[in-house]
Short mmCIF file of N, CA and C in Angstrom, two decimals:
data_model
loop_
_atom_site.label_atom_id
_atom_site.label_comp_id
_atom_site.label_asym_id
_atom_site.label_seq_id
_atom_site.Cartn_x
_atom_site.Cartn_y
_atom_site.Cartn_z
N LEU A 1 0.79 -1.25 0.20
CA LEU A 1 0.31 -0.15 0.49
C LEU A 1 0.75 1.33 0.18
N GLU A 2 1.97 1.33 0.99
CA GLU A 2 3.13 2.98 1.08
C GLU A 2 3.56 2.59 -0.64
N ASN A 3 3.83 1.88 -1.68
CA ASN A 3 3.87 1.89 -2.43
C ASN A 3 3.61 2.05 -4.09
N LYS A 4 2.18 2.21 -3.36
CA LYS A 4 1.73 2.51 -4.55
C LYS A 4 0.64 3.79 -3.87
N LYS A 5 0.93 3.71 -2.82
CA LYS A 5 0.75 5.62 -2.43
C LYS A 5 1.86 6.63 -2.98
N GLY A 6 2.36 5.64 -3.13
CA GLY A 6 3.78 6.55 -3.30
C GLY A 6 3.73 6.99 -4.95
N SER A 7 3.78 6.02 -5.57
CA SER A 7 3.38 6.10 -7.10
C SER A 7 2.59 6.67 -7.55
N GLU A 8 1.45 6.90 -6.42
CA GLU A 8 0.23 7.43 -7.39
C GLU A 8 0.40 9.01 -7.00
N ASN A 9 2.03 9.05 -6.43
CA ASN A 9 1.83 10.79 -5.83
C ASN A 9 2.89 11.45 -6.60
N PHE A 10 3.47 10.19 -7.87
CA PHE A 10 5.12 11.18 -8.58
C PHE A 10 4.08 11.00 -9.91
N PHE A 11 3.00 10.56 -9.95
CA PHE A 11 2.27 10.16 -10.92
C PHE A 11 1.52 12.33 -10.90
N MET A 12 1.34 12.73 -9.48
CA MET A 12 0.98 13.41 -9.04
C MET A 12 1.53 14.93 -9.84
N MET A 13 2.82 14.52 -9.38
CA MET A 13 3.93 15.27 -9.15
C MET A 13 4.29 15.56 -10.78
N GLN A 14 3.87 14.59 -11.43
CA GLN A 14 5.16 14.75 -13.03
C GLN A 14 3.38 14.92 -13.55
N ARG A 15 1.97 15.10 -13.43
CA ARG A 15 0.90 15.79 -14.09
C ARG A 15 1.73 17.54 -13.84
N ASN A 16 1.27 17.78 -12.72
CA ASN A 16 1.45 18.88 -12.41
C ASN A 16 2.88 20.07 -12.83
N ARG A 17 3.84 19.17 -13.57
CA ARG A 17 4.52 19.43 -14.23
C ARG A 17 5.66 19.46 -15.21
N ALA A 18 4.27 19.05 -15.74
CA ALA A 18 3.70 19.12 -17.34
C ALA A 18 2.69 19.61 -17.40
N THR A 19 2.68 21.28 -17.12
CA THR A 19 0.94 21.48 -17.00
C THR A 19 1.71 23.87 -16.94
N LEU A 20 2.02 23.79 -17.81
CA LEU A 20 2.56 25.63 -17.67
C LEU A 20 0.96 26.13 -17.33
N PRO A 21 1.70 27.63 -16.81
CA PRO A 21 1.28 28.39 -16.07
C PRO A 21 -0.30 28.78 -17.48
N PRO A 22 -1.72 28.97 -17.74
CA PRO A 22 -1.85 29.00 -18.71
C PRO A 22 -2.21 30.81 -19.04
N ASN A 23 -2.07 30.98 -18.57
CA ASN A 23 -2.04 32.69 -18.90
C ASN A 23 -1.11 33.27 -18.74
N HIS A 24 0.33 32.85 -18.77
CA HIS A 24 1.80 33.50 -18.52
C HIS A 24 1.93 34.79 -19.92
N GLY A 25 1.75 36.18 -19.46
CA GLY A 25 2.09 36.47 -20.18
C GLY A 25 0.44 37.14 -20.65
N ILE A 26 -0.10 36.81 -19.85
CA ILE A 26 -1.78 37.77 -21.19
C ILE A 26 -1.67 38.37 -19.34
N LYS A 27 -2.28 37.84 -18.19
CA LYS A 27 -2.48 38.44 -16.93
C LYS A 27 -1.57 39.39 -16.19
N LYS A 28 -2.04 40.57 -15.62
CA LYS A 28 -1.11 41.22 -15.00
C LYS A 28 -0.66 41.63 -14.02
N HIS A 29 -0.23 42.00 -14.23
CA HIS A 29 0.09 41.99 -12.75
C HIS A 29 0.85 43.38 -12.02
N PRO A 30 -0.71 43.34 -11.11
CA PRO A 30 -0.09 44.72 -10.17
C PRO A 30 1.50 44.75 -9.32
N GLN A 31 2.72 46.14 -9.24
CA GLN A 31 2.95 46.40 -8.29
C GLN A 31 3.44 48.08 -7.17
N GLY A 32 2.53 47.04 -6.49
CA GLY A 32 2.27 47.91 -5.36
C GLY A 32 2.98 48.03 -4.48
N ARG A 33 3.22 48.36 -2.80
CA ARG A 33 3.30 48.95 -1.70
C ARG A 33 4.53 47.68 -1.31
N LYS A 34 5.96 47.75 -1.13
CA LYS A 34 7.03 47.40 -0.67
C LYS A 34 6.54 45.80 -0.02
N ASP A 35 5.49 46.54 0.93
CA ASP A 35 5.63 45.79 2.69
C ASP A 35 4.17 45.68 2.05
N ALA A 36 3.43 45.08 1.36
CA ALA A 36 1.98 44.72 0.69
C ALA A 36 1.78 43.07 0.82
N LEU A 37 3.05 42.93 1.08
CA LEU A 37 2.76 41.48 1.52
C LEU A 37 3.76 40.43 2.90
N LYS A 38 4.15 41.64 3.64
CA LYS A 38 4.18 41.57 5.42
C LYS A 38 3.39 40.48 6.09
N GLY A 39 4.41 40.15 6.24
CA GLY A 39 4.01 38.99 6.80
C GLY A 39 2.91 37.40 6.88
N MET A 40 3.09 37.47 5.41
CA MET A 40 2.15 36.55 4.53
C MET A 40 4.07 34.41 3.70
N VAL A 41 3.95 34.38 4.09
CA VAL A 41 4.79 33.71 4.35
C VAL A 41 3.99 31.79 3.09
N LEU A 42 3.48 31.38 1.92
CA LEU A 42 2.71 31.37 0.66
C LEU A 42 4.28 30.29 0.77
N VAL A 43 4.08 28.88 0.47
CA VAL A 43 4.11 27.59 -0.24
C VAL A 43 2.81 26.99 -1.47
N VAL A 44 3.86 26.89 -2.70
CA VAL A 44 3.24 27.16 -4.29
C VAL A 44 2.75 24.85 -4.04
N SER A 45 1.10 24.52 -4.60
CA SER A 45 1.06 23.73 -4.79
C SER A 45 0.46 22.85 -6.68
N GLY A 46 0.92 22.00 -7.29
CA GLY A 46 -0.15 22.43 -8.45
C GLY A 46 1.32 23.85 -8.94
N VAL A 47 0.25 23.90 -10.04
CA VAL A 47 0.58 25.06 -11.54
C VAL A 47 -0.24 26.40 -10.86
N LEU A 48 0.73 28.20 -10.91
CA LEU A 48 -0.64 28.27 -10.48
C LEU A 48 -0.70 29.42 -12.17
N ASP A 49 -0.84 29.96 -12.24
CA ASP A 49 -2.26 30.73 -13.53
C ASP A 49 -0.90 31.85 -14.35
N SER A 50 -0.84 32.44 -14.16
CA SER A 50 0.31 33.49 -15.26
C SER A 50 2.04 33.30 -14.92
N PHE A 51 2.67 33.24 -13.09
CA PHE A 51 3.68 33.17 -13.41
C PHE A 51 4.19 31.23 -13.18
N HIS A 52 6.04 31.52 -13.62
CA HIS A 52 6.68 29.80 -13.75
C HIS A 52 6.84 30.36 -12.39
N ARG A 53 7.14 29.28 -11.50
CA ARG A 53 8.58 29.84 -9.64
C ARG A 53 9.21 30.81 -9.72
N LYS A 54 10.19 30.51 -10.71
CA LYS A 54 11.24 31.86 -10.04
C LYS A 54 10.80 33.07 -10.42
N GLU A 55 9.09 33.36 -11.51
CA GLU A 55 9.09 34.69 -11.54
C GLU A 55 7.86 34.75 -10.00
N TRP A 56 7.53 33.78 -10.44
CA TRP A 56 6.69 33.80 -7.72
C TRP A 56 7.20 35.01 -7.77
N GLU A 57 8.32 34.24 -7.06
CA GLU A 57 9.35 34.02 -6.15
C GLU A 57 9.50 35.41 -6.05
N SER A 58 10.11 36.15 -7.02
CA SER A 58 10.36 37.61 -7.09
C SER A 58 9.88 38.45 -7.39
N TYR A 59 8.35 38.72 -6.95
CA TYR A 59 6.49 38.77 -6.99
C TYR A 59 6.94 39.53 -5.71
N VAL A 60 6.25 37.76 -5.26
CA VAL A 60 5.93 37.45 -3.79
C VAL A 60 7.62 38.80 -2.93
N GLN A 61 8.38 38.28 -3.16
CA GLN A 61 9.56 38.68 -2.28
C GLN A 61 9.13 40.73 -2.32
N ALA A 62 9.38 40.31 -3.83
CA ALA A 62 9.05 41.77 -4.07
C ALA A 62 8.24 42.97 -3.19
N HIS A 63 7.38 42.46 -2.53
CA HIS A 63 6.59 43.37 -2.28
C HIS A 63 6.04 42.39 -0.10
N GLY A 64 7.74 41.75 0.22
CA GLY A 64 7.60 41.58 1.55
C GLY A 64 7.14 40.01 1.89
N GLY A 65 7.06 39.23 1.15
CA GLY A 65 5.95 37.90 1.56
C GLY A 65 8.07 37.61 1.22
N LYS A 66 7.01 36.19 1.70
CA LYS A 66 7.86 34.89 1.96
C LYS A 66 7.85 33.82 1.71
N ILE A 67 8.83 33.15 0.01
CA ILE A 67 8.24 31.69 0.04
C ILE A 67 8.58 30.39 0.69
N ALA A 68 7.78 29.85 1.01
CA ALA A 68 8.21 28.10 1.98
C ALA A 68 8.36 27.48 0.54
N LYS A 69 9.16 26.75 0.61
CA LYS A 69 9.68 25.06 0.15
C LYS A 69 8.57 23.79 0.37
N SER A 70 8.01 24.23 2.10
CA SER A 70 7.60 22.70 2.60
C SER A 70 6.94 23.55 3.67
N MET A 71 5.28 22.64 3.96
CA MET A 71 4.81 23.29 4.77
C MET A 71 5.75 23.33 6.21
N GLY A 72 6.60 23.78 6.83
CA GLY A 72 6.13 24.35 7.80
C GLY A 72 6.03 25.19 8.30
N LYS A 73 6.38 25.88 10.12
CA LYS A 73 5.20 25.56 10.82
C LYS A 73 5.06 27.63 10.75
N GLN A 74 5.72 28.23 9.39
CA GLN A 74 5.82 29.87 9.50
C GLN A 74 4.57 30.15 7.69
N VAL A 75 4.21 28.77 7.41
CA VAL A 75 3.57 29.05 6.19
C VAL A 75 2.26 29.35 7.33
N THR A 76 1.59 30.48 6.40
CA THR A 76 0.36 31.29 5.89
C THR A 76 -1.14 31.28 4.81
N HIS A 77 -0.15 30.74 3.99
CA HIS A 77 -1.42 30.23 2.92
C HIS A 77 -0.45 29.38 1.96
N LEU A 78 -1.29 28.59 1.14
CA LEU A 78 -1.06 26.87 0.64
C LEU A 78 -1.82 28.14 -0.71
N VAL A 79 -1.55 27.84 -2.20
CA VAL A 79 -1.41 28.63 -3.25
C VAL A 79 -0.92 27.63 -4.53
N ASN A 80 -2.88 27.01 -4.43
CA ASN A 80 -3.07 26.97 -5.37
C ASN A 80 -3.63 27.06 -6.67
N ASP A 81 -3.30 27.23 -7.84
CA ASP A 81 -4.72 28.39 -9.52
C ASP A 81 -4.43 26.71 -10.04
N HIS A 82 -4.14 25.93 -11.13
CA HIS A 82 -4.20 24.32 -11.76
C HIS A 82 -3.36 23.22 -10.99
N GLY A 83 -3.70 22.46 -11.35
CA GLY A 83 -2.61 21.30 -11.49
C GLY A 83 -3.36 20.43 -9.44
N GLU A 84 -2.77 19.33 -9.04
CA GLU A 84 -3.09 19.13 -7.87
C GLU A 84 -2.02 19.17 -6.50
N VAL A 85 -3.52 19.45 -5.55
CA VAL A 85 -2.31 19.82 -4.30
C VAL A 85 -2.12 17.91 -3.41
N GLY A 86 -0.87 17.74 -3.12
CA GLY A 86 -0.93 16.91 -3.20
C GLY A 86 -1.18 16.36 -1.18
N PRO A 87 -1.04 14.87 -0.43
CA PRO A 87 -2.38 14.61 0.13
C PRO A 87 -1.70 15.38 1.77
N SER A 88 -0.31 15.07 1.23
CA SER A 88 0.27 16.15 3.14
C SER A 88 0.07 17.25 2.62
N LYS A 89 0.45 17.88 1.90
CA LYS A 89 -0.38 19.15 2.01
C LYS A 89 -1.66 19.87 2.16
N LEU A 90 -2.55 18.82 1.47
CA LEU A 90 -3.87 19.44 2.05
C LEU A 90 -3.66 18.77 3.13
N ALA A 91 -3.71 16.86 3.92
CA ALA A 91 -3.44 17.13 5.13
C ALA A 91 -3.79 18.29 6.32
N GLU A 92 -1.83 18.97 6.01
CA GLU A 92 -1.28 20.32 6.40
C GLU A 92 -3.01 21.78 6.43
N CYS A 93 -2.94 21.36 5.69
CA CYS A 93 -3.20 23.24 6.17
C CYS A 93 -4.80 23.04 6.52
N LYS A 94 -5.56 21.43 6.71
CA LYS A 94 -7.19 20.79 7.10
C LYS A 94 -7.00 20.90 8.92
N LYS A 95 -5.31 20.84 8.26
CA LYS A 95 -5.71 21.08 10.94
C LYS A 95 -4.66 21.71 10.95
N ARG A 96 -4.23 23.03 10.32
CA ARG A 96 -3.48 23.68 11.04
C ARG A 96 -3.90 25.31 10.96
N SER A 97 -5.56 24.96 9.53
CA SER A 97 -6.55 25.98 9.31
C SER A 97 -5.89 26.45 8.70
N ILE A 98 -5.00 25.97 7.26
CA ILE A 98 -4.04 27.75 6.53
C ILE A 98 -4.50 27.43 5.45
N PRO A 99 -5.56 28.09 4.54
CA PRO A 99 -6.52 28.40 3.40
C PRO A 99 -5.70 28.54 2.57
N ILE A 100 -5.97 27.74 1.45
CA ILE A 100 -5.88 27.49 0.20
C ILE A 100 -6.28 28.07 -0.69
N ILE A 101 -5.82 29.35 -1.31
CA ILE A 101 -5.53 30.72 -2.09
C ILE A 101 -5.38 30.98 -3.81
N GLY A 102 -5.59 30.38 -4.52
CA GLY A 102 -5.52 31.55 -6.02
C GLY A 102 -4.32 32.08 -5.56
N GLU A 103 -3.40 32.94 -6.77
CA GLU A 103 -2.78 33.63 -7.11
C GLU A 103 -3.91 34.66 -7.64
N ASP A 104 -4.58 34.93 -7.99
CA ASP A 104 -5.52 36.19 -7.66
C ASP A 104 -6.03 36.96 -6.97
N ALA A 105 -5.81 35.86 -4.78
CA ALA A 105 -6.01 36.97 -4.67
C ALA A 105 -4.49 37.18 -3.58
N VAL A 106 -3.25 36.44 -4.31
CA VAL A 106 -2.69 37.55 -4.03
C VAL A 106 -1.81 39.03 -4.86
N LEU A 107 -2.23 38.49 -5.46
CA LEU A 107 -2.70 39.62 -7.35
C LEU A 107 -2.94 40.98 -6.29
N GLU A 108 -4.59 40.33 -5.78
CA GLU A 108 -5.30 42.26 -5.04
C GLU A 108 -5.17 42.47 -4.02
N LYS A 109 -4.21 42.12 -3.18
CA LYS A 109 -4.20 42.29 -2.84
C LYS A 109 -2.31 43.20 -2.50
N VAL A 110 -2.26 43.23 -3.57
CA VAL A 110 -0.71 43.81 -3.90
C VAL A 110 -1.68 45.10 -4.44
N GLN A 111 -2.21 44.92 -4.89
CA GLN A 111 -3.69 46.21 -5.57
C GLN A 111 -3.38 46.82 -4.73
N GLN A 112 -4.43 46.40 -3.55
CA GLN A 112 -4.84 47.09 -2.63
C GLN A 112 -3.87 47.98 -1.57
N SER A 113 -2.70 47.45 -1.68
CA SER A 113 -1.57 47.75 -0.92
C SER A 113 -1.50 49.55 -1.50
N LEU A 114 -1.98 49.74 -2.60
CA LEU A 114 -2.20 51.43 -3.14
C LEU A 114 -2.72 52.89 -3.87
N GLY A 115 -4.13 51.40 -2.84
CA GLY A 115 -5.43 52.55 -1.91
C GLY A 115 -5.85 52.45 -3.68
N MET A 116 -5.80 51.41 -3.99
CA MET A 116 -6.70 51.87 -5.79
C MET A 116 -7.91 50.34 -5.13
#
């Protein structure tokens, strides 16, 4: 059973990696205050809507947020737009009441930092 679960996770990761951000280069990424995302620690699962991972990291950090690679105690939000959230990340979110949001929620918070 352990092996089967591991192989299911492997194939889920492969599907997520094969999916490109569908709105890359199309969606606007607002620039806001450098502290717009202060206090937010984000971990990504699956595929974002319009960012590649490195672009996302730069964007979040430029607005005062932090990126986590795993579900550490400091994580405040899990970000997922497309693809599947891994079962262990999903369980951890439920256990710790961590909200699962899309990239649009982050973009909106950055936009709101300008008072618009």
